[in-house]
């Protein structure tokens, strides 16, 4: 009887171990998400912005967009998007590796989101999980550019930052 109980205990332990191994691990990156990111996501790898057909790599804090028929990563948007408002434009969360490799799928799937506004963003959220969110994304980008001595881009961003603050963005 003792051997049967020990055998059953070992068997049940093995089953419990296999079930624990199969559990899905979730990571949270709320603090990495920019203040203009959409609310409701504890984790986001990328944002796709249908208005400008561009991705934002949340963990790396970089934009991924087409430039001369090649996907490039930059800490800033190109001059052609200088009038794009990150706070008002619609963002789609994509948790897939290198989503731009399937850009035709995303462009087609989210084409009806172009021009859509009204998405609640982290900066405007009253949810307690966003309270400690760092509210300095634009300043952070400007600081990174300053390190690179990219004066032209810095002047453009400072001008844009002043404009956004003046108009409550």
Tab-separated table of C-alpha atoms in Angstrom:
chain	number	residue	atom	x	y	z
A	1	UNK	CA	0.000	0.000	0.000
A	2	UNK	CA	2.869	2.337	0.889
A	3	UNK	CA	4.530	1.696	-2.490
A	4	UNK	CA	1.264	2.482	-4.280
A	5	UNK	CA	0.867	5.824	-2.460
A	6	UNK	CA	4.500	6.798	-3.185
A	7	UNK	CA	4.113	5.793	-6.842
A	8	UNK	CA	0.892	7.806	-7.124
A	9	UNK	CA	2.547	10.814	-5.462
A	10	UNK	CA	5.487	10.667	-7.894
A	11	UNK	CA	3.113	10.309	-10.837
A	12	UNK	CA	1.007	13.298	-9.725
A	13	UNK	CA	4.161	15.357	-9.158
A	14	UNK	CA	5.286	14.655	-12.714
A	15	UNK	CA	1.907	15.733	-14.093
A	16	UNK	CA	1.942	18.932	-12.027
A	17	UNK	CA	5.491	19.683	-13.200
A	18	UNK	CA	4.546	19.233	-16.885
A	19	UNK	CA	1.509	21.513	-16.451
A	20	UNK	CA	3.642	24.192	-14.790
A	21	UNK	CA	6.150	23.927	-17.638
A	22	UNK	CA	3.356	24.528	-20.162
A	23	UNK	CA	2.216	27.768	-18.518
A	24	UNK	CA	2.543	30.855	-20.723
A	25	UNK	CA	4.907	33.523	-19.516
A	26	UNK	CA	3.643	37.092	-19.905
A	27	UNK	CA	5.915	40.074	-19.834
A	28	UNK	CA	4.789	43.585	-19.042
A	29	UNK	CA	6.352	46.645	-20.624
A	30	UNK	CA	3.977	49.453	-19.682
A	31	UNK	CA	6.879	51.682	-18.611
A	32	UNK	CA	8.555	51.317	-22.019
A	33	UNK	CA	5.504	52.398	-23.956
A	34	UNK	CA	5.498	56.047	-25.057
A	35	UNK	CA	2.937	58.457	-23.634
A	36	UNK	CA	1.259	58.614	-27.056
A	37	UNK	CA	0.754	54.823	-27.113
A	38	UNK	CA	-2.736	53.332	-26.845
A	39	UNK	CA	-4.053	52.254	-23.445
A	40	UNK	CA	-5.171	48.753	-22.586
A	41	UNK	CA	-1.987	46.838	-23.320
A	42	UNK	CA	0.306	45.490	-20.626
A	43	UNK	CA	2.724	44.464	-23.362
A	44	UNK	CA	3.362	45.874	-26.837
A	45	UNK	CA	6.248	44.983	-29.135
A	46	UNK	CA	5.263	47.275	-32.005
A	47	UNK	CA	2.703	49.900	-32.910
A	48	UNK	CA	1.601	50.061	-36.516
A	49	UNK	CA	0.500	53.524	-37.644
A	50	UNK	CA	-1.730	53.094	-40.718
A	51	UNK	CA	-1.763	56.822	-41.535
A	52	UNK	CA	1.950	56.809	-42.304
A	53	UNK	CA	2.508	53.057	-42.896
A	54	UNK	CA	5.155	53.036	-40.170
A	55	UNK	CA	5.969	50.866	-37.170
A	56	UNK	CA	7.259	51.883	-33.756
A	57	UNK	CA	9.483	49.376	-31.940
A	58	UNK	CA	8.405	49.885	-28.320
A	59	UNK	CA	11.330	48.177	-26.519
A	60	UNK	CA	13.960	49.820	-28.770
A	61	UNK	CA	12.195	53.224	-28.912
A	62	UNK	CA	12.690	53.363	-32.684
A	63	UNK	CA	10.551	53.973	-35.739
A	64	UNK	CA	10.703	51.504	-38.613
A	65	UNK	CA	9.728	52.888	-42.012
A	66	UNK	CA	10.488	52.594	-45.708
A	67	UNK	CA	13.286	54.758	-47.016
A	68	UNK	CA	14.581	54.242	-50.572
A	69	UNK	CA	12.759	50.883	-50.795
A	70	UNK	CA	14.409	49.542	-47.617
A	71	UNK	CA	13.083	49.320	-44.073
A	72	UNK	CA	15.181	51.498	-41.751
A	73	UNK	CA	15.227	52.020	-37.979
A	74	UNK	CA	15.521	55.546	-36.635
A	75	UNK	CA	14.887	57.292	-33.331
A	76	UNK	CA	12.873	59.909	-35.229
A	77	UNK	CA	10.360	60.112	-38.036
A	78	UNK	CA	11.524	61.424	-41.419
A	79	UNK	CA	10.804	65.011	-42.474
A	80	UNK	CA	7.976	63.837	-44.758
A	81	UNK	CA	5.968	62.972	-41.627
A	82	UNK	CA	6.685	66.191	-39.755
A	83	UNK	CA	2.987	67.081	-39.683
A	84	UNK	CA	1.902	63.695	-38.367
A	85	UNK	CA	0.564	63.909	-34.824
A	86	UNK	CA	1.552	60.830	-32.812
A	87	UNK	CA	-0.989	61.715	-30.141
A	88	UNK	CA	-3.981	61.792	-32.499
A	89	UNK	CA	-3.072	59.133	-35.062
A	90	UNK	CA	-4.427	55.620	-34.604
A	91	UNK	CA	-1.995	52.930	-33.437
A	92	UNK	CA	-2.444	49.172	-33.725
A	93	UNK	CA	-0.514	46.970	-31.286
A	94	UNK	CA	1.337	44.141	-33.010
A	95	UNK	CA	3.163	41.510	-31.005
A	96	UNK	CA	4.968	39.766	-33.812
A	97	UNK	CA	8.637	39.722	-34.722
A	98	UNK	CA	9.542	42.083	-37.604
A	99	UNK	CA	5.960	42.869	-38.669
A	100	UNK	CA	7.167	45.014	-41.600
A	101	UNK	CA	8.161	41.762	-43.329
A	102	UNK	CA	4.409	41.206	-43.755
A	103	UNK	CA	3.613	44.871	-44.348
A	104	UNK	CA	1.145	44.163	-47.183
A	105	UNK	CA	-0.949	42.129	-44.734
A	106	UNK	CA	-1.006	44.910	-42.130
A	107	UNK	CA	-1.491	47.695	-44.673
A	108	UNK	CA	-4.535	45.886	-46.082
A	109	UNK	CA	-5.919	44.718	-42.745
A	110	UNK	CA	-5.782	48.166	-41.122
A	111	UNK	CA	-6.401	50.440	-44.107
A	112	UNK	CA	-9.835	51.353	-42.694
A	113	UNK	CA	-8.081	52.834	-39.622
A	114	UNK	CA	-6.444	55.583	-41.699
A	115	UNK	CA	-7.621	58.977	-40.541
A	116	UNK	CA	-9.266	57.531	-37.440
A	117	UNK	CA	-8.816	59.549	-34.248
A	118	UNK	CA	-10.150	59.427	-30.712
A	119	UNK	CA	-8.058	56.522	-29.464
A	120	UNK	CA	-7.335	56.907	-25.739
A	121	UNK	CA	-3.598	57.240	-25.174
A	122	UNK	CA	-1.433	56.575	-22.133
A	123	UNK	CA	-0.889	60.267	-21.387
A	124	UNK	CA	-4.655	60.801	-21.064
A	125	UNK	CA	-5.435	57.607	-19.153
A	126	UNK	CA	-6.733	57.696	-15.620
A	127	UNK	CA	-5.812	54.034	-15.092
A	128	UNK	CA	-3.579	53.584	-12.033
A	129	UNK	CA	-1.145	51.332	-13.910
A	130	UNK	CA	-0.022	54.311	-16.021
A	131	UNK	CA	0.538	56.728	-13.105
A	132	UNK	CA	4.281	56.179	-12.924
A	133	UNK	CA	4.692	56.290	-16.683
A	134	UNK	CA	7.571	58.478	-17.785
A	135	UNK	CA	6.064	61.511	-19.491
A	136	UNK	CA	9.005	62.710	-21.498
A	137	UNK	CA	9.104	60.733	-24.685
A	138	UNK	CA	9.649	63.704	-26.977
A	139	UNK	CA	12.280	65.161	-24.694
A	140	UNK	CA	13.980	61.768	-24.573
A	141	UNK	CA	14.118	61.595	-28.381
A	142	UNK	CA	15.538	65.117	-28.535
A	143	UNK	CA	18.182	64.165	-25.974
A	144	UNK	CA	19.192	61.093	-28.000
A	145	UNK	CA	19.514	63.205	-31.139
A	146	UNK	CA	21.606	65.750	-29.277
A	147	UNK	CA	24.047	63.006	-28.424
A	148	UNK	CA	24.326	62.255	-32.138
A	149	UNK	CA	24.835	65.962	-32.892
A	150	UNK	CA	22.011	65.943	-35.395
A	151	UNK	CA	21.399	69.692	-35.144
A	152	UNK	CA	18.942	70.006	-38.017
A	153	UNK	CA	16.672	67.332	-36.560
A	154	UNK	CA	17.028	68.789	-33.057
A	155	UNK	CA	15.890	72.242	-34.203
A	156	UNK	CA	12.927	70.684	-36.006
A	157	UNK	CA	11.940	68.649	-32.921
A	158	UNK	CA	12.291	71.567	-30.527
A	159	UNK	CA	10.061	73.633	-32.783
A	160	UNK	CA	7.531	70.777	-32.931
A	161	UNK	CA	7.677	70.260	-29.150
A	162	UNK	CA	7.017	73.956	-28.498
A	163	UNK	CA	4.125	73.887	-30.969
A	164	UNK	CA	2.622	70.756	-29.368
A	165	UNK	CA	2.872	72.222	-25.866
A	166	UNK	CA	1.380	75.513	-27.004
A	167	UNK	CA	-1.597	73.696	-28.551
A	168	UNK	CA	-2.057	71.221	-25.697
A	169	UNK	CA	-0.774	68.083	-27.460
